[in-house]
XYZ file of C-alpha atoms in Angstrom:
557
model
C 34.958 284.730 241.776
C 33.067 281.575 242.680
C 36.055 279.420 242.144
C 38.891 278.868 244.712
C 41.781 280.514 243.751
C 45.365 281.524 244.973
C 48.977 282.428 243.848
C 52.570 281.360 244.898
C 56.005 283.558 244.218
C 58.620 281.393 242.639
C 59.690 280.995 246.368
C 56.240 279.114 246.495
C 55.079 281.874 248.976
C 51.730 282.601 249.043
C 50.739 286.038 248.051
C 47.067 285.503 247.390
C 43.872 283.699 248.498
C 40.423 284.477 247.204
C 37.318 284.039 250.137
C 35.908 280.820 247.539
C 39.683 279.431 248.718
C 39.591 280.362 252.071
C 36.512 279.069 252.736
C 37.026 275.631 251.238
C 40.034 275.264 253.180
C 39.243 276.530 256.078
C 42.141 278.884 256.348
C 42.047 282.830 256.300
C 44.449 284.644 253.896
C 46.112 286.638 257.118
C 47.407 283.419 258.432
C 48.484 282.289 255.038
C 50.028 285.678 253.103
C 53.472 284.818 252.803
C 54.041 281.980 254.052
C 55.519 279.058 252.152
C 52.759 276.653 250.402
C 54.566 273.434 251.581
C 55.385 274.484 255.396
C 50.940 275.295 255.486
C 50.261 271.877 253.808
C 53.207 269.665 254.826
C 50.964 266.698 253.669
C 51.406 268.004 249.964
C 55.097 267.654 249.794
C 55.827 264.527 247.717
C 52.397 264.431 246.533
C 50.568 264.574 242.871
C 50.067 268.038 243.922
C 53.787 269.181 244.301
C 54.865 267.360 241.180
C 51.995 269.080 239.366
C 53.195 272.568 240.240
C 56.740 272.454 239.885
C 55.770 270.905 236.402
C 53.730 274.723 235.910
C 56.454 276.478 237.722
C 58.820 275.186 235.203
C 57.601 276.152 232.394
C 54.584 274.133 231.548
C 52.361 277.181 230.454
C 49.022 275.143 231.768
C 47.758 272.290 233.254
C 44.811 270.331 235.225
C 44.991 267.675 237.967
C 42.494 265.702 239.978
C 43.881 263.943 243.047
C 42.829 263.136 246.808
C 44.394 265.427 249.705
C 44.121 262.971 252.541
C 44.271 265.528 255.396
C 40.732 266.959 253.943
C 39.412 264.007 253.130
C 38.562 265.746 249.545
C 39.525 265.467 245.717
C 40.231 268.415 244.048
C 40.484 269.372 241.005
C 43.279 272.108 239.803
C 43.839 274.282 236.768
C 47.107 276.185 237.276
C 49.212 278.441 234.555
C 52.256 280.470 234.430
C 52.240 283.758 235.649
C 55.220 286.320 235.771
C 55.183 286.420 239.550
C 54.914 282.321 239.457
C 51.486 280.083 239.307
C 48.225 281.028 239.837
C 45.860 277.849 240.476
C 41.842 277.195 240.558
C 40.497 274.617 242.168
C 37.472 273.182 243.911
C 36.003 270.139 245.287
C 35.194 266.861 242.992
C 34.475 264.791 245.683
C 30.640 263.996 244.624
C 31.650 263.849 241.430
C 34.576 261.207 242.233
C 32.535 258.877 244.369
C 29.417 258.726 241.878
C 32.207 258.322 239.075
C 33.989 255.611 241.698
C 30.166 253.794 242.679
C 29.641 254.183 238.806
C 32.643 252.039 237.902
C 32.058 249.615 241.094
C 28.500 249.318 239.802
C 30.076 248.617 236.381
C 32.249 245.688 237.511
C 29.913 244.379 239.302
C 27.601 243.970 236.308
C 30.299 242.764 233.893
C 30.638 239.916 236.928
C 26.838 239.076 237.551
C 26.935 238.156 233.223
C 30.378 236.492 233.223
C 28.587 234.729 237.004
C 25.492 234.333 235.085
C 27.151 233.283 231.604
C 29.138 230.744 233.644
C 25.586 229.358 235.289
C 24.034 229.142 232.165
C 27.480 226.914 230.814
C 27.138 224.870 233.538
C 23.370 224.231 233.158
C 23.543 223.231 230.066
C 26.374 220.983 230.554
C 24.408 219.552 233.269
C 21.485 219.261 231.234
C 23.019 216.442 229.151
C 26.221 215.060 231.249
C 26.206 213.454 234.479
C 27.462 215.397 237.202
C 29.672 212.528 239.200
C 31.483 211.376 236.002
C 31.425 213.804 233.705
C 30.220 211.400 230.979
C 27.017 212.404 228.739
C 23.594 211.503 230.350
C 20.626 209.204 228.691
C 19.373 212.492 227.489
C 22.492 213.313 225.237
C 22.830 209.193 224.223
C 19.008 209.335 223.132
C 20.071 212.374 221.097
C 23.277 210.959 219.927
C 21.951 207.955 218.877
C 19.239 209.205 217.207
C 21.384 211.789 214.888
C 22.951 208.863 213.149
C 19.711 206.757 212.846
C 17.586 209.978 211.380
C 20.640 210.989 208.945
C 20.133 210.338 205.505
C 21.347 207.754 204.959
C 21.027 206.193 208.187
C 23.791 204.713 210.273
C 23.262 200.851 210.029
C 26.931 199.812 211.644
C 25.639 201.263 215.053
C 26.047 199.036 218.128
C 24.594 199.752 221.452
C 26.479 198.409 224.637
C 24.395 198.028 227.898
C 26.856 197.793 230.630
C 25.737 197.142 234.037
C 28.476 196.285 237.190
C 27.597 193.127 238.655
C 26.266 193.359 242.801
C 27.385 196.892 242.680
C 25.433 197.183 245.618
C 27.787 195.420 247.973
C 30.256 198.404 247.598
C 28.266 200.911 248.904
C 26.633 198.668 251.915
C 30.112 198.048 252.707
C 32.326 200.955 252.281
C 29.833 203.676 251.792
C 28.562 205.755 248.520
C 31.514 207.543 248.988
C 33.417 204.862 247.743
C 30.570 203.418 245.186
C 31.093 206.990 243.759
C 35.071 206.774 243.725
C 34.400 203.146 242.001
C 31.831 204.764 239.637
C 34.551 207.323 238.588
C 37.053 204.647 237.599
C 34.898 202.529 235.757
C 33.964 205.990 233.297
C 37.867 206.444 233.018
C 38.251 202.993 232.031
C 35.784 202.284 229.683
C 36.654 206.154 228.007
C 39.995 204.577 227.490
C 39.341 201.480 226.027
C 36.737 203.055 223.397
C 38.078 204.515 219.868
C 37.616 208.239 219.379
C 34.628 208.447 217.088
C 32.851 205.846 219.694
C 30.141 207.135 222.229
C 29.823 206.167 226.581
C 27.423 207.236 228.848
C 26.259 206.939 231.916
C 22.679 206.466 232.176
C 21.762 205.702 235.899
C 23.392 203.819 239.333
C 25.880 201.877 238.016
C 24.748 201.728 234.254
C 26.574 202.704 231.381
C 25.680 202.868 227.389
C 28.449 202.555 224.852
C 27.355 202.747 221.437
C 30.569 201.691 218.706
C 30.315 202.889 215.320
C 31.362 201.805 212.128
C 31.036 198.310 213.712
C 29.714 195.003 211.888
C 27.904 192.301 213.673
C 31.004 190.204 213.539
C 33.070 192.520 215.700
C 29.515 193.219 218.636
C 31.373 190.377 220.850
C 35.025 190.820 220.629
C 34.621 194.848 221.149
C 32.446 193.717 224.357
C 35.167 191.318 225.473
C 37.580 193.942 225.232
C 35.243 196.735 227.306
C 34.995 193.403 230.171
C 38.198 193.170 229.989
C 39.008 196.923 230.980
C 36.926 196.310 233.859
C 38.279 193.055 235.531
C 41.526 194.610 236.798
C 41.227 195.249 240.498
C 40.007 199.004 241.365
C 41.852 200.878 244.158
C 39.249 202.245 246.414
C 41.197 204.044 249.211
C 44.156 201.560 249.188
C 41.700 198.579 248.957
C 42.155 197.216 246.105
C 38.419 195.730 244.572
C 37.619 193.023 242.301
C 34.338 193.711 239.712
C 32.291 192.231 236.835
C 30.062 193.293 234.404
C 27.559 191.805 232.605
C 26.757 192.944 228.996
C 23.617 193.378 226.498
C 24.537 193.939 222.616
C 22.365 194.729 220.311
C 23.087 195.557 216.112
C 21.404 198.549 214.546
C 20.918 196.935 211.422
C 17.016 198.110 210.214
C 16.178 198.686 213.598
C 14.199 201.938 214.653
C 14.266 204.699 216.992
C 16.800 205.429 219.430
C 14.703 204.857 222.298
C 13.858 200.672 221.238
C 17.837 200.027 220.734
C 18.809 201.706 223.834
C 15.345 199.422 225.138
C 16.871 196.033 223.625
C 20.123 196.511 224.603
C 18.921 196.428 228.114
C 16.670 193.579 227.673
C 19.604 191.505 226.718
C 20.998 193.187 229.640
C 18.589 191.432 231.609
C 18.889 188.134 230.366
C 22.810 188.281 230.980
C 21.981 189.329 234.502
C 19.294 186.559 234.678
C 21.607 183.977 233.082
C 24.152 184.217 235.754
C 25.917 188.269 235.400
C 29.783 188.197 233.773
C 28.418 187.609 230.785
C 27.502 188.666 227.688
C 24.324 188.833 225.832
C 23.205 189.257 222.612
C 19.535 191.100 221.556
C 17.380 188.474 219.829
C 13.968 187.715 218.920
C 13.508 185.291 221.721
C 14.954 188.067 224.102
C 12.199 190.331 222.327
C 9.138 187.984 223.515
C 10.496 187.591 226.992
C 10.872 191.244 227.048
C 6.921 192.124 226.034
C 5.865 188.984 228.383
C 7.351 190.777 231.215
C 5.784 193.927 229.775
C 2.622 192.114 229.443
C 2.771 190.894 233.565
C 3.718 193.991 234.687
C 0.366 195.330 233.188
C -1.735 192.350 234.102
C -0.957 192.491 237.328
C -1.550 196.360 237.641
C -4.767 195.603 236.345
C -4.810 192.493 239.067
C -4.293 194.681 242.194
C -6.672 197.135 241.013
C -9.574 194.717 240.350
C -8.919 192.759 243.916
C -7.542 189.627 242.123
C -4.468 189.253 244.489
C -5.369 187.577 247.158
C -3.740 186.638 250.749
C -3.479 182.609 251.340
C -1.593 181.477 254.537
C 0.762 178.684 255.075
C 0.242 177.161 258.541
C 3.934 175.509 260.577
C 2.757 173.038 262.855
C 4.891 172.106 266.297
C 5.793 168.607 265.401
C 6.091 167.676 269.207
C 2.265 168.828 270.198
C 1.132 169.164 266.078
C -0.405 172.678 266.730
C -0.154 175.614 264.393
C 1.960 177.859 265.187
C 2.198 180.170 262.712
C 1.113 181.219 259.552
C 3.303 181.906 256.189
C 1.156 184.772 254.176
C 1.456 184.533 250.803
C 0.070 186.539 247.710
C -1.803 184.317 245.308
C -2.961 185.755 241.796
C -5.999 184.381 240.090
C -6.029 185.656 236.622
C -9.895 186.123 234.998
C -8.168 184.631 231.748
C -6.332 181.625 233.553
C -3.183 182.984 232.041
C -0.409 181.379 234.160
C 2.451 183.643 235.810
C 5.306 181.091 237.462
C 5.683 183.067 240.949
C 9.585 183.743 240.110
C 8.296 185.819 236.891
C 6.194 188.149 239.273
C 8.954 189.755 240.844
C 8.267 192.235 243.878
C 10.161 195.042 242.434
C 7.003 195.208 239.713
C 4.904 196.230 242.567
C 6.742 198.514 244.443
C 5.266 201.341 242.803
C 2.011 199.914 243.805
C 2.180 199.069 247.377
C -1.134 201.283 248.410
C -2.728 197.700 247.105
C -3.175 195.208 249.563
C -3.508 191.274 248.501
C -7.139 190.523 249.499
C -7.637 188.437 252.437
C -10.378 186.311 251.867
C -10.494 184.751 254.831
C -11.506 186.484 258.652
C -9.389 188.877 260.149
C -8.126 187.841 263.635
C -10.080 189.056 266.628
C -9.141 191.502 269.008
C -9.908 195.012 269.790
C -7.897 197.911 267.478
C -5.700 200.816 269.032
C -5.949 202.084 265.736
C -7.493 205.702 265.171
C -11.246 204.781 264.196
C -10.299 203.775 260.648
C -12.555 200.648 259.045
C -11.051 197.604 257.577
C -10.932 199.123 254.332
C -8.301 201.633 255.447
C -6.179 199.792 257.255
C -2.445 199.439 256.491
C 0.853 196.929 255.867
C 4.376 197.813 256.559
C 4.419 198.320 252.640
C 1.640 201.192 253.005
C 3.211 202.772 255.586
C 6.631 202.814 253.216
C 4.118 204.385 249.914
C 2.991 207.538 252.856
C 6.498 207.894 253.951
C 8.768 206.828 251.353
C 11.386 209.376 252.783
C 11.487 206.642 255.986
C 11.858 203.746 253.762
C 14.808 205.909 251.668
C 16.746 206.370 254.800
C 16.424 202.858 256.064
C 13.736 203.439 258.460
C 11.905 200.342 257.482
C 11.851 198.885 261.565
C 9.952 202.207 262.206
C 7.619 201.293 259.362
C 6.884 198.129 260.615
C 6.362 199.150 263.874
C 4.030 202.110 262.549
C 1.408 199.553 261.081
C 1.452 197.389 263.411
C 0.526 200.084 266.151
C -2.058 201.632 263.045
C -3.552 197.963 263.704
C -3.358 197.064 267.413
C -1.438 194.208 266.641
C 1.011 192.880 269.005
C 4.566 192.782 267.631
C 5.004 188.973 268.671
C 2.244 188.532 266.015
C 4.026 189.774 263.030
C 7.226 187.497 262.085
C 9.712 189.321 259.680
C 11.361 186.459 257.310
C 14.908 187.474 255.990
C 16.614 185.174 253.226
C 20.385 183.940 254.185
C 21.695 185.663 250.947
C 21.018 188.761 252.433
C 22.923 188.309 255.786
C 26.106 187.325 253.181
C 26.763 191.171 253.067
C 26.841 192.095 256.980
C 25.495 195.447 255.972
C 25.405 197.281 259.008
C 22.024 198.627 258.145
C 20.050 195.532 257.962
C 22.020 194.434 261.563
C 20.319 197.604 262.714
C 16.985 197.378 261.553
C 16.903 193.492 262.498
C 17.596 194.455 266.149
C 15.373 197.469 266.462
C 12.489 195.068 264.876
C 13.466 192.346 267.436
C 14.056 194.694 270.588
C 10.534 195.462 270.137
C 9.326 191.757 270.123
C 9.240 190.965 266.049
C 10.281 187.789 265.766
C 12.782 187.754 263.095
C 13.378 184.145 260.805
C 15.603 183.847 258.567
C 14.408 181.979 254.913
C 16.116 179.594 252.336
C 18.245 178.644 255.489
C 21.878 176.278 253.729
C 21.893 177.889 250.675
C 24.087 180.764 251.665
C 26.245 179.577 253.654
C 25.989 181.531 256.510
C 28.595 181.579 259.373
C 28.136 180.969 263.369
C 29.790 184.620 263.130
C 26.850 185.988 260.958
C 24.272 183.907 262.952
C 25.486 185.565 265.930
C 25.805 189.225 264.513
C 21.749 188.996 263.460
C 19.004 188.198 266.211
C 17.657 185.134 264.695
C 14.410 183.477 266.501
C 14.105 181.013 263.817
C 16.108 179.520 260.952
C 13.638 177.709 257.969
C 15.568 174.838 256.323
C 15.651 175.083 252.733
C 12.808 172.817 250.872
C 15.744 171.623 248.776
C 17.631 169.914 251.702
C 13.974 168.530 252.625
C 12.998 167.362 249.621
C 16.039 164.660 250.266
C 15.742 163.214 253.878
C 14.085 160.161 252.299
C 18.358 159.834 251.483
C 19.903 158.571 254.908
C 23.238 160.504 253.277
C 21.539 163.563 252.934
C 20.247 164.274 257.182
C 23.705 164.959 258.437
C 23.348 168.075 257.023
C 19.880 168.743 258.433
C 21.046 167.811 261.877
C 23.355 170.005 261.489
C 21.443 172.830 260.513
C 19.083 172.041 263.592
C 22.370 172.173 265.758
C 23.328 175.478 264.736
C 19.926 176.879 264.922
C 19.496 175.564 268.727
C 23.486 177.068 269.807
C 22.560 180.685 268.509
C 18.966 180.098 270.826
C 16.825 179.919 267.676
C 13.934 177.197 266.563
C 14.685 174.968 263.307
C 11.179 175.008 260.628
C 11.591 172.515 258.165
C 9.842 173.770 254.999
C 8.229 171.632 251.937
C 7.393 168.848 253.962
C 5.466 166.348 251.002
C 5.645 162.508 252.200
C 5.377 160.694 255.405
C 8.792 159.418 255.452
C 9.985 163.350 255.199
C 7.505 164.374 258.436
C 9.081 161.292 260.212
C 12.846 162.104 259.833
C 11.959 165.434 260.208
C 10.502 164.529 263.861
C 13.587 162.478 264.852
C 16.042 164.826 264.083
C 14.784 167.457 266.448
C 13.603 170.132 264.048
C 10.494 172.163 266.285
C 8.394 173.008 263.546
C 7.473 172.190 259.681
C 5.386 173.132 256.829
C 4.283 171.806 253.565
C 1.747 170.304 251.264
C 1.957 166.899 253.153
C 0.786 168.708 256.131
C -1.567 171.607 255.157
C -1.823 173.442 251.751
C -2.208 177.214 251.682
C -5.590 178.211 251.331
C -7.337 181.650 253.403
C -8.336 182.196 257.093
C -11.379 181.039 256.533
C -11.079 177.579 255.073
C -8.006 177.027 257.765
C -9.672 177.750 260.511
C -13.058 175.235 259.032
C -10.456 172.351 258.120
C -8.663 172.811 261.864
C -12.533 172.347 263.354
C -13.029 169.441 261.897
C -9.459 167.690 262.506
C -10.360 168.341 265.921
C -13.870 167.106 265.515
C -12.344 163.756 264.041
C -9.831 163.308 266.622
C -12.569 163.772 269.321
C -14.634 161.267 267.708
């Protein structure tokens, strides 16, 4: 018989054991005849296996079982039956067939998981695919979508209105307490406007510290009380982290009426957003035709002047400050002039330098000569050379981490200039934040010899404090204080400004200098250096340095 097999009395004695059952385990039949089952295998007693065959010894006329026997380290399965003298039982060993059932099962589970792990992935990618992660809120994917459901419906949706909602110097948060906290604030702002919306009305969050609410079933009447109310919801101070934080918003409204697309509502509603922010922020604004036309002339600049950097027609002129106690240059003010081929005219404060970021591989032609001296560069002509803003487009990972002193310093090693040749102007309204960073790039840029100014000087109202936290080598009056020495009530202020410049060990540079009588109060109240038309008009290198020959020549003569 191939099968185990062996018999018990109703003592549970053995009386027989086949070889198949001696051999599997590993017991002869001479050591086991008559002896009592349980005494042999002690490890059976309270088992599966003693249950099962006291079940069969009492009158159960058959039965199977498949259980582990730990001594063996083996499963068996049993058949056992009834027999006159007690139970006869077959068994043998499972235990291949119980671990590929057991790995089967494993396998099994772990399958079910990797869909429900997969399933799950696939949720949260799509959820992700139209909501932004930080607040939850729907994404300018889903609002383009959204938006665009009503307008395409037939009819369409004519009582839309699309809210442009963007914080007001949302930036100061996170140079001051981190993005940590500019998130935290971010979070509150979603929960707030959420709660201050109806249900059938739509928010997202579309970028930074943007957010889109679109109302529905809303006339034209009811665009700037709803907007008053969302401004409202967002004037109460914000707790970040026990500190509790005053914000604004400014707002840009604009009526669906028989307008288009999704895409050119969600556009005006930001141009008004623009002109609120332009107009003075806290404020609302609403979409009209006149915002329209100031919307494609900025359109129509931004493309002129990618046209103007690609055809050369940006050019470098320089500013020269002269020492008004030996009336020497000392230094030079570059500044980008644009000569259109149409002699359209840009005022400079529509040209603003974020519309060239993007394009900072273009360098304003210097029409003028370069200055002397030999290169430590790497071989490289004229044509490839390099300003801090090119080395920032080749490593914009630098500029994203704030390495914009190692930037600077970059070029001007790429052109063997010497740092005391390149001054870095900073306006006051940036010192008003004492943002660690710029402290920190300021003094790496000056501990290598950059001589740092600071521009617009009295119209932020800077501190001695602040003064003190920056290095400062010069401070450049304001034109507008200028522009009023010919007022004896007006150069108290000016002395003052020269005061505080010469206790923090920096020079005073009166700017905008345009009459005589301006040059001459300028001179007696101490300030080192000026500039302006009245003294020398910007112009390039090469005119400069013809018109400084021949002042010389005429003062020779």
């Amino acid at each position: 018989m191939p099968e185990a097999y062996f018999t018990v009395d109703h003592e549970y004695c053995i009386t027989y054991l086949n070889p198949a059952a001696e051999a599997l385990l590993g017991r002869d039949r001479s050591d086991l005849a008559g002896r009592v089952l349980w005494h042999e295998f002690p490890e059976a007693t309270g088992s599966e296996f003693e249950e099962f065959y006291r079940s069969v010894m009492d009158g159960v006329q058959a039965a199977e079982i498949e259980a582990y026997y730990p001594p063996h380290r083996r499963w068996y399965e049993v058949h056992a039956h009834a027999v006159p003298e007690g139970v006869a039982a077959y068994f043998r060993d499972v235990t291949a067939r119980h671990v590929a059932s057991t790995e089967r099962d494993r396998l099994l589970d772990a399958e079910r998981a990797a869909r429900v792990i997969a399933e799950q992935a696939r949720a949260e990618l799509a959820f992700n695919a139209v909501h932004d992660r930080l607040t939850g809120l729907p994404n300018r994917a889903s609002l383009q979508g959204w938006i665009a459901d009503r307008v395409e419906q037939k009819p369409p949706a004519r009582s839309l209105c699309v809210c442009y909602i963007d914080l007001d110097r949302f930036k100061r948060v996170n140079d001051s307490w981190g993005h940590s906290e500019g998130d935290r604030l971010l979070i509150q702002v979603g929960e707030r406007l959420r709660r201050a919306l109806r249900p059938e009305d739509f928010l997202a969050r579309v970028g930074g510290d943007e957010f889109v609410v679109v109302l529905e079933r809303t006339s034209e009447a009811d665009l700037v009380p709803m907007a008053d109310r969302l401004m409202a919801a967002l004037r109460s101070p914000f707790d970040l982290g026990g500190r509790p934080i005053v914000m604004t918003a400014s707002i840009g409204l604009v009526f669906a009426g028989d307008r288009g697309d999704a895409e050119s509502l969600v556009r005006d509603a930001d141009a008004a957003l623009f002109r609120a922010k332009e107009t003075g922020r806290d404020r609302i604004v609403v979409f009209d035709e006149h915002i329209r036309a100031a919307a494609l002339a900025r359109m129509e600049i931004e493309a002129d002047l990618r046209e103007a950097l690609s055809r050369v027609e940006v050019v470098a002129h320089y500013q020269p400050s002269f020492s008004m106690t030996t009336d020497i240059v000392v230094g030079l003010e570059a500044l980008a002039r644009w000569t259109h081929p149409r002699a359209r005219h840009h005022p400079a404060e529509q040209v603003h330098p974020g519309r060239i970021r993007n394009r900072s591989h273009h360098k304003p032609h210097d029409t003028g000569a370069r200055p002397s001296g030999a290169r430590r560069g790497r071989g490289r002509t004229d044509d490839e050379q390099s300003s801090p803003r090119d080395v920032g487009q080749r490593h914009p990972q630098q500029l994203a981490e704030g390495c914009v002193a190692e930037a600077v310093l970059r070029a001007l090693e790429d052109h063997g200039l010497p740092e005391r040749r390149l001054g870095i102007e900073v306006v006051e309204s940036a010192l008003l934040h004492e943002s660690d960073a710029v402290a920190a790039t300021l003094r790496r840029l000056a501990s290598n010899g950059v001589p740092i100014a600071i521009d617009d000087f009295g119209t932020g109202h800077s501190s001695l404090k602040r003064l003190h936290k920056y290095p400062v080598d010069l401070l450049k009056i304001d034109r507008s204080f200028v522009a009023r020495l010919e007022d004896p009530s007006a150069r108290p202020s000016v002395a003052a400004i020269v005061q505080l410049a010469h206790a923090v060990g920096a020079k005073a540079c009166a700017e905008g200098i345009e009459t005589d009588v301006q040059l001459r109060v300028v001179r007696d109240l101490g300030i080192d250096c000026a500039s302006g038309f009245h003294l020398a008009a910007p112009d390039s290198l090469a005119n400069l340095a013809n018109h400084h020959s021949a002042l010389q020549r005429s003062r020779a003569l």
